[in-house]
Coordinates of N, CA and C in Angstrom, one line a residue:
M92 N 38.4 -1.9 8.8 CA 37.5 -2.3 9.8 C 36.1 -1.4 10.0
K93 N 36.4 -0.2 10.2 CA 35.5 1.0 10.3 C 35.0 1.3 9.1
K94 N 35.3 0.9 7.9 CA 35.2 1.4 6.5 C 33.9 0.3 6.3
L95 N 34.1 -1.0 6.8 CA 33.1 -2.5 6.5 C 32.3 -2.0 7.6
I96 N 32.0 -1.7 8.4 CA 31.4 -1.5 9.7 C 29.8 -0.7 8.6
I97 N 31.0 0.6 8.5 CA 29.7 1.3 7.8 C 29.1 1.0 6.4
L98 N 29.7 0.2 5.9 CA 29.2 -0.1 4.7 C 27.9 -1.3 4.8
L99 N 28.3 -2.0 5.8 CA 27.3 -3.0 6.3 C 26.2 -2.1 6.7
G100 N 26.6 -1.5 7.8 CA 25.2 -0.5 8.0 C 24.6 0.2 7.3
I101 N 25.3 0.7 6.3 CA 24.8 1.5 5.3 C 24.0 0.5 4.4
A102 N 23.9 -1.1 4.5 CA 23.5 -2.2 3.7 C 22.4 -2.3 4.2
S103 N 22.5 -2.4 5.6 CA 21.1 -3.5 6.3 C 20.0 -2.0 6.4
V104 N 20.4 -0.3 6.0 CA 19.4 0.5 5.9 C 18.9 0.6 4.3
I105 N 19.8 -0.1 3.5 CA 18.9 -0.1 2.0 C 18.4 -1.0 2.1
T106 N 18.2 -2.2 2.6 CA 17.6 -3.7 3.1 C 16.7 -3.4 3.5
A107 N 16.2 -2.3 4.6 CA 15.4 -2.1 5.8 C 14.4 -1.3 5.1
C108 N 15.2 -0.8 3.9 CA 13.5 0.2 2.9 C 13.4 -0.5 2.1
T109 N 13.9 -1.6 1.4 CA 13.0 -2.4 0.4 C 13.0 -3.4 0.4
T110 N 12.6 -4.2 1.6 CA 11.5 -5.0 2.3 C 10.1 -4.7 2.2
I111 N 9.7 -5.7 1.4 CA 8.2 -5.4 1.2 C 7.5 -5.6 2.5
D112 N 6.4 -4.9 3.0 CA 5.4 -4.9 4.1 C 4.8 -6.1 3.7
Q113 N 4.3 -7.6 4.4 CA 4.0 -8.7 3.6 C 2.1 -8.0 3.8
Q114 N 1.7 -7.5 5.2 CA 0.7 -7.2 5.2 C 0.3 -5.8 4.4
Q115 N 0.8 -5.3 3.8 CA 0.7 -3.9 3.3 C 0.5 -4.3 1.9
D116 N 1.4 -5.5 1.4 CA 1.2 -5.9 -0.1 C 0.5 -6.3 -0.4
I117 N -0.4 -7.5 0.9 CA -1.7 -8.6 0.7 C -2.8 -7.2 0.6
Q118 N -3.0 -6.1 1.2 CA -3.7 -5.0 1.2 C -3.9 -4.3 -0.3
N119 N -2.4 -4.1 -0.8 CA -2.3 -3.3 -2.4 C -3.2 -4.3 -3.1
A120 N -2.3 -6.1 -3.0 CA -3.3 -6.9 -4.4 C -4.7 -7.0 -4.2
E121 N -5.2 -7.0 -2.7 CA -7.0 -7.0 -2.8 C -7.7 -5.5 -3.3
A122 N -7.0 -4.5 -2.9 CA -7.6 -3.2 -3.5 C -7.1 -2.9 -5.0
S123 N -6.9 -3.4 -5.5 CA -6.6 -3.7 -6.7 C -8.0 -4.4 -7.6
I124 N -8.3 -5.8 -6.9 CA -9.2 -6.6 -7.2 C -10.3 -5.2 -6.9
K125 N -10.6 -4.8 -5.7 CA -11.4 -3.9 -5.4 C -11.7 -2.7 -6.1
G126 N -10.6 -2.2 -6.8 CA -11.0 -1.3 -7.6 C -11.3 -1.7 -9.0
F127 N -10.8 -2.5 -9.4 CA -11.6 -3.7 -10.8 C -12.9 -3.4 -10.4
Y128 N -13.5 -3.9 -9.1 CA -15.1 -3.9 -9.6 C -15.8 -2.4 -9.4
T129 N -15.4 -1.7 -8.7 CA -15.5 -0.2 -8.5 C -16.1 0.3 -10.3
A130 N -14.9 -0.1 -11.0 CA -15.0 0.7 -12.6 C -16.3 -0.4 -13.4
V131 N -16.3 -1.2 -12.3 CA -17.4 -2.3 -13.0 C -18.7 -1.8 -12.6
V132 N -18.9 -1.3 -11.5 CA -20.2 -1.1 -11.2 C -20.1 0.5 -11.9
D133 N -19.5 1.4 -11.9 CA -19.8 2.6 -12.7 C -19.2 2.1 -14.4
F134 N -19.4 1.1 -14.7 CA -19.4 1.3 -16.1 C -18.2 2.0 -16.8
N135 N -17.2 2.1 -15.9 CA -16.1 2.9 -16.8 C -15.3 1.9 -17.8
Y136 N -15.4 1.4 -19.1 CA -14.5 1.1 -19.5 C -13.2 1.4 -19.6
D137 N -13.0 2.6 -19.4 CA -11.4 3.1 -19.7 C -11.0 2.6 -18.8
E138 N -11.1 3.1 -17.5 CA -10.4 2.3 -16.3 C -9.8 0.7 -16.3
L139 N -11.1 0.2 -16.4 CA -10.9 -1.2 -15.9 C -9.6 -1.9 -16.6
P140 N -9.3 -2.2 -18.2 CA -8.1 -2.3 -18.5 C -6.5 -1.6 -17.6
E141 N -7.0 -0.7 -17.1 CA -5.5 -0.1 -16.2 C -5.7 -1.1 -14.9
F142 N -6.5 -2.0 -14.4 CA -6.5 -3.2 -13.4 C -6.2 -4.4 -13.9
C143 N -5.6 -4.5 -15.0 CA -5.4 -5.4 -15.8 C -4.4 -5.9 -16.4
T144 N -3.4 -7.2 -16.5 CA -2.2 -7.5 -17.3 C -2.7 -7.5 -18.9
D145 N -1.8 -7.6 -19.9 CA -2.2 -7.3 -21.3 C -3.0 -9.2 -21.4
E146 N -2.7 -10.1 -20.4 CA -3.1 -11.0 -21.0 C -4.1 -11.8 -20.0
F147 N -4.5 -10.8 -19.3 CA -6.3 -11.1 -18.5 C -7.0 -12.1 -19.0
S148 N -7.4 -12.7 -18.7 CA -8.4 -13.6 -19.1 C -9.3 -13.9 -18.0
A149 N -10.4 -14.2 -18.3 CA -11.5 -14.6 -16.8 C -12.6 -16.0 -17.6
F150 N -12.8 -16.9 -16.4 CA -13.4 -17.9 -16.7 C -14.9 -17.9 -16.2
E151 N -15.8 -18.0 -16.5 CA -16.6 -18.0 -15.8 C -18.3 -19.2 -15.9
E152 N -18.5 -19.9 -15.3 CA -19.3 -20.8 -15.8 C -19.5 -21.8 -17.2
G153 N -18.4 -22.0 -17.7 CA -17.9 -22.4 -18.6 C -17.6 -21.6 -19.4
F154 N -17.8 -20.5 -19.7 CA -17.8 -19.2 -20.8 C -16.6 -18.6 -20.6
D155 N -15.7 -18.4 -21.3 CA -14.4 -18.0 -21.8 C -14.4 -16.4 -21.6
F156 N -14.2 -15.3 -20.8 CA -14.4 -14.2 -21.8 C -13.2 -14.3 -23.0
G157 N -11.9 -14.7 -22.3 CA -11.2 -14.6 -23.4 C -9.9 -13.7 -23.2
T158 N -10.6 -12.5 -23.1 CA -9.9 -11.0 -22.6 C -10.6 -10.5 -22.3
I159 N -10.1 -8.6 -21.7 CA -10.5 -7.8 -21.1 C -11.9 -7.2 -22.1
D160 N -11.5 -7.0 -23.2 CA -12.4 -6.8 -24.2 C -13.4 -7.3 -24.2
G161 N -13.8 -9.1 -24.0 CA -14.5 -9.7 -24.2 C -15.3 -9.4 -22.8
Y162 N -14.7 -9.3 -21.6 CA -15.4 -9.1 -20.4 C -16.2 -7.8 -20.4
I163 N -15.3 -6.7 -21.4 CA -16.0 -5.4 -21.4 C -17.4 -5.0 -22.5
N164 N -17.1 -6.4 -23.2 CA -18.1 -6.4 -23.9 C -19.2 -7.4 -23.5
T165 N -19.3 -7.7 -22.5 CA -20.1 -8.8 -21.8 C -21.0 -7.6 -21.0
L166 N -20.3 -7.0 -20.0 CA -20.8 -5.6 -19.6 C -21.3 -4.8 -20.0
K167 N -20.8 -4.5 -20.9 CA -21.7 -3.5 -21.9 C -23.3 -4.0 -22.0
S168 N -23.8 -5.3 -22.3 CA -25.1 -5.4 -22.4 C -26.4 -5.2 -21.2
M169 N -25.3 -5.1 -19.9 CA -26.2 -4.6 -18.7 C -26.2 -3.4 -18.7
E170 N -25.1 -2.4 -19.5 CA -25.9 -1.2 -19.3 C -27.5 -0.5 -18.9
G171 N -27.3 0.0 -17.7 CA -28.5 1.1 -17.2 C -28.7 0.1 -15.9
M172 N -28.4 -1.2 -15.1 CA -28.4 -1.5 -14.5 C -28.0 -1.2 -13.7
A173 N -28.1 -1.3 -12.2 CA -27.6 -0.9 -11.0 C -27.0 -2.1 -10.4
I174 N -25.8 -2.0 -10.3 CA -24.7 -3.2 -9.9 C -24.5 -2.7 -8.4
D175 N -24.6 -3.8 -7.7 CA -24.2 -4.1 -6.5 C -23.4 -5.2 -6.2
I176 N -22.2 -5.1 -5.7 CA -21.0 -6.1 -5.4 C -20.5 -6.0 -4.0
D177 N -20.4 -7.3 -3.6 CA -20.0 -7.2 -2.2 C -18.9 -8.3 -2.1
L178 N -17.3 -7.8 -2.1 CA -16.6 -8.8 -1.7 C -16.1 -9.3 -0.4
N179 N -15.7 -10.4 -0.5 CA -15.1 -11.2 1.2 C -14.4 -11.7 1.0
F180 N -13.1 -11.4 1.4 CA -11.7 -12.0 0.7 C -11.6 -12.9 1.7
V181 N -11.4 -13.9 1.3 CA -11.3 -15.6 2.2 C -9.7 -15.4 2.7
K182 N -9.2 -15.5 1.8 CA -7.4 -15.7 1.9 C -6.7 -14.9 0.9
T183 N -5.8 -14.1 1.2 CA -4.8 -14.0 -0.1 C -3.7 -14.3 0.7
E184 N -2.6 -14.9 -0.6 CA -1.3 -15.4 -0.4 C -0.3 -14.4 -2.0
I185 N 0.8 -14.3 -0.7 CA 2.0 -13.7 -2.1 C 2.4 -14.5 -2.3
V186 N 3.6 -14.9 -3.1 CA 5.1 -15.8 -3.5 C 5.9 -14.7 -4.4
G187 N 6.6 -13.9 -4.3 CA 7.6 -13.0 -4.7 C 6.4 -12.4 -5.9
D188 N 6.7 -11.9 -7.2 CA 5.5 -11.5 -7.9 C 4.5 -12.0 -8.4
I189 N 3.7 -12.5 -7.4 CA 2.6 -13.1 -8.0 C 1.8 -13.6 -6.9
A190 N 0.2 -12.8 -6.6 CA -0.8 -13.4 -5.8 C -1.9 -13.9 -5.8
H191 N -2.2 -14.8 -5.0 CA -3.3 -16.0 -5.3 C -4.5 -15.1 -4.4
S192 N -5.8 -14.8 -4.8 CA -6.8 -14.1 -3.3 C -8.0 -15.2 -3.7
I193 N -8.6 -15.4 -2.6 CA -9.6 -16.2 -2.9 C -10.8 -15.1 -2.5
V194 N -11.9 -15.3 -2.9 CA -12.8 -14.6 -2.5 C -14.5 -15.4 -3.1
E195 N -15.0 -14.6 -2.0 CA -16.6 -14.6 -1.9 C -17.6 -13.7 -2.6
F196 N -17.7 -14.0 -3.7 CA -18.6 -12.8 -4.4 C -20.1 -12.6 -4.9
D197 N -20.9 -11.5 -4.1 CA -22.1 -11.4 -3.6 C -22.5 -10.2 -4.9
A198 N -23.3 -10.8 -6.0 CA -23.6 -8.9 -6.6 C -25.4 -9.1 -7.1
S199 N -26.0 -8.1 -7.3 CA -26.9 -8.3 -7.8 C -27.0 -7.3 -8.8
F200 N -27.4 -7.3 -10.0 CA -27.7 -6.4 -11.3 C -29.5 -6.2 -11.1
T201 N -29.8 -5.0 -11.1 CA -31.4 -4.6 -11.0 C -31.6 -3.7 -12.0
K202 N -32.6 -3.7 -12.5 CA -33.1 -2.4 -13.8 C -34.9 -2.9 -13.5
G203 N -35.5 -2.1 -13.2 CA -37.2 -2.2 -13.4 C -37.2 -3.4 -12.4
A204 N -37.7 -4.0 -13.0 CA -38.7 -5.8 -12.5 C -37.1 -6.7 -12.6
V205 N -36.9 -6.1 -13.5 CA -35.3 -7.0 -13.6 C -34.6 -7.2 -12.5
M206 N -34.2 -8.5 -12.1 CA -33.2 -8.5 -10.9 C -32.8 -9.6 -10.8
I207 N -31.1 -9.7 -11.5 CA -30.2 -10.8 -11.1 C -29.4 -10.7 -10.3
A208 N -29.4 -12.1 -9.4 CA -28.3 -12.2 -8.0 C -27.8 -13.4 -8.1
F209 N -26.5 -13.5 -8.0 CA -25.7 -14.5 -7.4 C -24.9 -14.0 -6.7
Q210 N -24.0 -15.8 -6.4 CA -23.5 -15.3 -5.3 C -22.3 -16.6 -5.9
T211 N -21.2 -16.2 -6.2 CA -20.0 -17.3 -6.2 C -18.7 -17.2 -5.3
Y212 N -17.9 -18.2 -5.9 CA -16.9 -18.2 -5.4 C -15.4 -18.5 -6.2
E213 N -14.8 -17.1 -5.9 CA -13.6 -16.7 -7.3 C -12.3 -16.7 -6.7
N214 N -11.4 -17.1 -7.8 CA -10.3 -17.1 -7.4 C -9.6 -16.5 -8.8
Y215 N -8.6 -15.7 -8.0 CA -7.8 -14.2 -8.6 C -6.4 -14.6 -8.5
I216 N -5.9 -14.7 -10.0 CA -4.0 -14.4 -10.1 C -4.0 -13.4 -10.4
L217 N -2.6 -12.7 -9.5 CA -2.5 -11.2 -10.0 C -1.0 -11.1 -10.0
K218 N -0.5 -10.0 -10.9 CA 0.9 -10.3 -11.3 C 1.5 -8.7 -11.1
R219 N 2.7 -8.7 -10.4 CA 2.8 -7.7 -9.7 C 3.7 -7.1 -11.0
V220 N 3.4 -5.7 -11.7 CA 4.0 -5.6 -12.9 C 4.3 -3.8 -12.5
N221 N 5.8 -3.2 -12.2 CA 6.2 -2.0 -12.1 C 5.7 -1.7 -10.9
N222 N 5.2 -2.5 -9.9 CA 4.9 -2.3 -8.9 C 3.7 -2.4 -8.3
K223 N 3.1 -2.8 -9.0 CA 1.3 -2.6 -9.4 C 0.8 -4.0 -9.4
W224 N 0.0 -4.3 -8.4 CA -0.5 -5.2 -8.6 C -1.7 -5.5 -9.6
L225 N -1.5 -6.4 -10.6 CA -2.8 -6.2 -11.9 C -3.1 -7.6 -11.8
L226 N -4.6 -7.8 -12.2 CA -5.2 -8.6 -12.2 C -4.9 -9.5 -13.6
H227 N -4.6 -11.2 -13.6 CA -4.3 -11.8 -14.7 C -5.2 -12.6 -14.9
Y228 N -5.7 -13.6 -14.0 CA -6.5 -14.3 -14.5 C -7.9 -14.7 -13.5
C229 N -8.7 -15.1 -14.0 CA -9.9 -14.4 -12.9 C -11.1 -16.2 -13.0
H230 N -11.0 -17.0 -11.9 CA -12.0 -18.1 -12.7 C -13.1 -18.5 -11.6
S231 N -14.4 -18.2 -12.2 CA -15.4 -17.6 -11.3 C -16.2 -18.9 -11.0
T232 N -16.7 -19.6 -9.6 CA -17.6 -20.6 -9.4 C -18.5 -20.1 -8.8
H233 N -19.7 -20.4 -9.6 CA -21.5 -20.0 -9.6 C -21.7 -21.1 -8.1
L234 N -22.2 -20.4 -7.2 CA -22.9 -21.4 -5.5 C -24.3 -21.6 -6.3
A235 N -24.6 -22.6 -5.5 CA -26.0 -22.9 -6.3 C -27.5 -21.8 -5.6
D236 N -28.1 -21.5 -6.6 CA -29.3 -20.1 -6.4 C -30.6 -20.9 -5.4
P237 N -30.6 -20.5 -4.0 CA -32.1 -20.6 -3.6 C -33.3 -20.4 -4.7
D238 N -33.5 -19.8 -5.1 CA -34.4 -19.5 -5.6 C -34.5 -20.1 -7.0
D239 N -33.5 -21.1 -7.8 CA -33.6 -21.2 -9.1 C -34.3 -23.1 -9.1
K240 N -36.2 -22.9 -9.0 CA -36.5 -24.0 -8.6 C -36.7 -25.1 -10.3
A241 N -36.2 -24.8 -11.0 CA -35.9 -25.6 -12.3 C -37.3 -25.5 -13.1
Y242 N -37.7 -24.1 -13.0 CA -38.6 -24.1 -14.1 C -38.6 -23.7 -15.4
S243 N -39.5 -24.6 -15.6 CA -39.1 -25.3 -17.4 C -40.5 -25.3 -18.0
S244 N -40.4 -24.9 -19.2 CA -41.7 -25.0 -20.3 C -41.2 -26.0 -21.0
I245 N -41.8 -26.8 -21.6 CA -42.0 -28.5 -22.5 C -42.4 -28.1 -23.6
H246 N -42.2 -28.6 -24.6 CA -42.9 -28.3 -26.0 C -42.3 -29.8 -26.7
L247 N -43.1 -30.8 -26.6 CA -43.1 -32.0 -27.4 C -44.1 -31.6 -28.7
M248 N -42.7 -31.7 -29.6 CA -43.5 -31.3 -30.9 C -43.1 -32.4 -32.4
K249 N -44.0 -32.4 -33.5 CA -43.8 -33.4 -34.4 C -44.1 -32.6 -35.5
I250 N -42.4 -32.5 -35.7 CA -41.6 -31.5 -36.8 C -41.8 -32.6 -38.4
S251 N -42.3 -32.2 -39.3 CA -42.4 -33.0 -40.6 C -40.8 -32.9 -40.9
E252 N -40.7 -33.5 -41.9 CA -39.8 -33.3 -43.1 C -39.8 -31.9 -44.0
E253 N -40.9 -31.5 -44.2 CA -41.3 -30.5 -45.2 C -40.7 -29.1 -44.2
L254 N -40.6 -29.0 -43.2 CA -40.3 -28.2 -42.3 C -39.1 -28.2 -41.9
P255 N -38.2 -27.3 -42.7 CA -36.9 -27.5 -42.0 C -36.7 -26.6 -40.7
L256 N -35.9 -27.4 -40.0 CA -35.3 -26.9 -38.6 C -34.8 -25.6 -38.5
S257 N -34.3 -25.5 -39.1 CA -33.2 -24.2 -39.3 C -34.3 -23.3 -39.1
G258 N -35.5 -23.2 -39.8 CA -36.5 -21.9 -39.6 C -36.6 -22.1 -38.0
L259 N -36.8 -23.2 -37.1 CA -37.2 -22.7 -35.9 C -36.3 -22.4 -35.4
E260 N -34.7 -23.1 -35.6 CA -33.7 -22.8 -34.7 C -33.5 -20.9 -34.9
E261 N -33.8 -20.6 -36.0 CA -33.5 -18.8 -36.2 C -34.3 -18.0 -35.5
V262 N -35.7 -18.4 -35.3 CA -36.7 -17.7 -34.3 C -35.9 -18.4 -32.9
V263 N -35.8 -19.5 -32.6 CA -35.2 -19.9 -31.2 C -34.5 -18.4 -30.8
G264 N -33.4 -18.5 -31.6 CA -32.1 -17.5 -31.5 C -32.3 -15.9 -31.4
K265 N -33.7 -15.7 -32.2 CA -34.2 -14.1 -31.9 C -34.9 -14.4 -30.4
F266 N -35.0 -15.2 -29.7 CA -36.3 -14.5 -28.5 C -34.7 -15.1 -27.6
N267 N -33.7 -16.4 -28.2 CA -32.2 -16.2 -26.8 C -32.2 -14.9 -26.7
E268 N -31.3 -14.2 -27.7 CA -31.0 -12.9 -28.1 C -31.9 -12.1 -27.3
A269 N -32.9 -11.9 -27.2 CA -33.9 -10.7 -26.7 C -33.8 -11.5 -24.9
I270 N -33.6 -12.3 -24.7 CA -33.4 -12.8 -23.2 C -32.4 -12.3 -22.6
A271 N -31.4 -12.7 -23.6 CA -29.8 -12.4 -23.2 C -29.9 -10.9 -22.9
S272 N -30.0 -10.3 -23.7 CA -30.5 -8.6 -23.6 C -30.4 -8.0 -22.3
I273 N -32.2 -8.7 -21.9 CA -32.6 -8.6 -20.9 C -32.1 -8.7 -19.4
G274 N -31.1 -9.6 -19.6 CA -29.7 -9.7 -18.5 C -29.9 -11.1 -18.0
Y275 N -30.9 -12.3 -18.4 CA -31.1 -13.3 -18.1 C -30.3 -14.5 -19.1
M276 N -28.9 -13.9 -18.8 CA -28.2 -15.2 -20.2 C -28.3 -16.2 -19.6
D277 N -29.0 -17.2 -18.5 CA -28.7 -17.9 -18.2 C -30.2 -18.9 -18.5
C278 N -30.8 -18.1 -19.1 CA -32.3 -18.6 -19.4 C -32.4 -18.8 -20.8
G279 N -33.7 -19.1 -21.2 CA -33.8 -19.4 -22.4 C -34.3 -20.7 -23.2
Y280 N -34.3 -20.7 -24.6 CA -34.5 -22.1 -25.1 C -33.7 -22.8 -25.7
K281 N -33.9 -24.2 -25.8 CA -33.2 -25.1 -26.3 C -34.1 -26.4 -27.0
I282 N -33.7 -26.4 -28.1 CA -34.0 -27.5 -29.3 C -33.3 -28.7 -29.0
M283 N -34.3 -29.7 -28.6 CA -33.4 -31.0 -28.7 C -34.0 -32.4 -28.8
P284 N -33.1 -33.3 -30.3 CA -34.1 -33.8 -30.7 C -34.6 -35.2 -29.8
V285 N -35.6 -35.9 -30.3 CA -35.9 -36.9 -29.3 C -35.0 -38.3 -29.7
V286 N -34.8 -38.7 -28.5 CA -34.1 -40.0 -28.6 C -34.7 -41.0 -29.6
P287 N -34.2 -41.4 -30.8 CA -34.8 -42.2 -31.6 C -35.4 -43.4 -31.3
G288 N -36.8 -44.4 -31.8 CA -37.3 -45.3 -30.8 C -37.6 -44.9 -29.7
S289 N -37.4 -43.6 -28.5 CA -37.9 -43.6 -27.5 C -39.5 -43.6 -27.4
N290 N -40.0 -42.7 -28.7 CA -41.1 -42.3 -28.9 C -41.5 -42.2 -30.3
E291 N -42.7 -42.7 -30.7 CA -43.4 -42.7 -32.0 C -43.8 -41.9 -32.4
H292 N -44.6 -40.9 -31.8 CA -45.3 -39.4 -32.0 C -44.4 -38.2 -32.0
Y293 N -43.8 -38.5 -31.5 CA -43.1 -36.8 -31.2 C -41.1 -37.0 -31.6
N294 N -40.8 -36.0 -32.3 CA -39.4 -36.1 -32.6 C -38.5 -35.2 -32.3
Y295 N -38.9 -34.1 -31.8 CA -38.5 -33.3 -30.8 C -38.7 -32.3 -30.0
V296 N -37.9 -31.9 -29.0 CA -38.2 -31.0 -27.7 C -37.9 -29.6 -27.8
M297 N -38.7 -29.1 -27.7 CA -37.9 -27.7 -27.3 C -38.1 -27.3 -25.4
K298 N -37.6 -27.0 -25.0 CA -37.6 -26.9 -23.6 C -36.9 -25.5 -23.0
G299 N -38.0 -24.7 -22.3 CA -37.8 -23.6 -22.1 C -36.9 -23.2 -20.2
N300 N -36.0 -23.1 -20.2 CA -35.5 -22.8 -18.6 C -35.5 -21.3 -18.1
W301 N -36.6 -21.4 -17.4 CA -36.3 -19.6 -16.2 C -36.7 -19.4 -14.8
K302 N -35.9 -20.5 -14.5 CA -35.5 -20.4 -13.0 C -36.6 -20.9 -11.7
N303 N -37.7 -19.6 -12.0 CA -38.8 -19.7 -11.5 C -39.7 -18.7 -12.0
Q304 N -41.0 -18.6 -11.0 CA -42.2 -18.3 -11.9 C -42.0 -16.9 -12.5
E305 N -41.3 -16.7 -11.0 CA -41.0 -14.8 -11.5 C -40.5 -14.1 -12.5
T306 N -39.1 -14.8 -12.6 CA -38.2 -14.8 -13.7 C -39.0 -15.3 -14.7
Y307 N -39.9 -16.3 -15.3 CA -40.5 -16.5 -16.2 C -41.5 -15.2 -16.8
D308 N -42.2 -14.7 -15.7 CA -43.2 -13.4 -16.0 C -42.4 -12.3 -16.9
V309 N -41.0 -12.1 -15.6 CA -40.3 -10.9 -16.4 C -39.5 -10.9 -17.7
I310 N -39.5 -11.7 -18.1 CA -39.0 -12.2 -19.4 C -40.3 -11.9 -20.4
H311 N -41.5 -13.1 -20.0 CA -42.0 -12.8 -21.0 C -43.1 -11.8 -21.1
E312 N -42.9 -11.0 -20.0 CA -43.7 -9.7 -20.2 C -42.6 -8.5 -20.5
H313 N -41.2 -8.6 -20.6 CA -40.5 -7.7 -21.1 C -40.7 -7.3 -22.3
E314 N -40.5 -5.7 -22.9 CA -40.6 -5.5 -24.4 C -39.7 -6.0 -25.2
S315 N -38.9 -6.4 -24.7 CA -37.4 -7.2 -25.8 C -38.0 -8.4 -26.5
Y316 N -38.7 -9.2 -25.5 CA -39.3 -10.4 -25.6 C -40.6 -10.4 -26.3
T317 N -41.3 -9.5 -26.0 CA -42.5 -9.5 -26.6 C -42.5 -8.9 -28.0
N318 N -42.1 -8.1 -28.2 CA -41.1 -7.5 -29.9 C -40.8 -8.7 -30.7
V319 N -40.0 -9.2 -30.2 CA -39.7 -10.8 -31.0 C -41.0 -11.6 -31.3
H320 N -41.6 -12.0 -30.3 CA -42.9 -12.7 -30.3 C -44.1 -11.9 -31.5
K321 N -44.2 -11.0 -31.6 CA -45.3 -9.9 -32.3 C -44.7 -10.1 -33.4
A322 N -43.5 -10.5 -34.1 CA -42.9 -10.5 -35.3 C -42.7 -11.6 -35.9
L323 N -43.3 -12.9 -35.4 CA -43.3 -14.3 -35.5 C -43.9 -14.6 -37.2
P324 N -43.8 -15.1 -37.8 CA -44.3 -15.3 -39.3 C -45.4 -16.4 -39.1
E325 N -46.5 -16.2 -39.8 CA -47.5 -17.5 -39.6 C -47.2 -19.0 -39.7
S326 N -45.9 -19.1 -40.8 CA -45.5 -20.1 -40.7 C -45.1 -21.0 -40.2
L327 N -44.4 -20.3 -38.9 CA -43.9 -21.2 -37.7 C -45.1 -22.1 -36.8
N328 N -46.3 -21.7 -37.1 CA -47.3 -22.2 -36.3 C -47.3 -23.9 -36.8
G329 N -47.0 -24.2 -38.1 CA -47.1 -25.5 -38.3 C -46.0 -26.3 -37.7
Y330 N -44.7 -25.6 -37.2 CA -43.9 -26.1 -36.1 C -44.5 -26.7 -34.8
F331 N -45.8 -26.1 -34.4 CA -46.0 -26.3 -33.3 C -47.5 -26.8 -33.2
K332 N -48.0 -27.8 -34.3 CA -49.2 -28.0 -34.5 C -49.0 -29.6 -34.0
D333 N -50.4 -29.4 -33.2 CA -50.1 -30.7 -32.5 C -49.2 -31.1 -31.2
Q334 N -48.6 -30.5 -31.0 CA -47.5 -30.1 -30.0 C -48.2 -30.5 -28.3
I335 N -47.6 -31.3 -27.7 CA -48.2 -31.0 -26.3 C -47.1 -30.0 -25.4
Y336 N -47.7 -29.4 -25.0 CA -47.0 -27.9 -24.0 C -47.4 -28.3 -22.6
V337 N -46.7 -28.3 -21.8 CA -46.7 -28.8 -20.0 C -45.2 -27.7 -19.6
K338 N -45.7 -27.0 -18.0 CA -44.9 -26.5 -17.5 C -44.2 -27.1 -16.4
A339 N -43.3 -27.6 -15.8 CA -42.7 -28.3 -15.0 C -41.6 -27.5 -13.7
H340 N -41.5 -27.8 -12.3 CA -40.6 -27.2 -11.7 C -40.3 -28.1 -10.4
N341 N -39.2 -27.9 -9.4 CA -38.8 -28.9 -8.9 C -39.6 -29.0 -7.4
K342 N -40.1 -29.7 -6.8 CA -41.0 -29.6 -5.5 C -40.5 -28.5 -4.8
E343 N -41.4 -28.0 -4.1 CA -41.3 -26.6 -3.5 C -40.6 -27.4 -1.9

């Protein structure tokens, strides 16, 4: 009997020692998310994978990063920018070796006149691996940007059959690459065909999305954009012959 009591006592001590403190466990999971973004701010590409499982993936505003390498490649395009990130943990829950965290995410990326800011609502799934919480999946939803006035430039164009559309698409691609390199990946040009029968004079629309006048000015005055503009071939003029060009935005 005495031996049984001793064994039960030992078992209870072992159980007490191995029981995970729930609140501390939550803090550890949240610390992994914080550590991940500290590495982002520091552009520490070697450290970022240490906070992630091998199967890490992220989905943001319709864009699938696929792997941590895809995420890092996007981050590399922002090198030289000052990053400020504020995380507000709304709720973190843990079931076994899986954690789910909901975070209000406020970030800004600044370099000279270029300033990109956004607020998102994010869901993180973390896995406990070797007693360490690792990011496994992130889904980010951007909240409405109060500075987005839907500022747009619109080209109504009549492109003749003699002019290959691919010529214009190639140039637009170069402009969009330059705009993305500046940091405004959600801005740029799009070419759209006019609905057949809706207009007898114009067959294509080239629309530029710039969010607001300030963003438009920063992009169009940036060296990356002007370099593409300076290299435009004279043959491109034929695409814009007799065009109608207007700018539009939402009412203030």
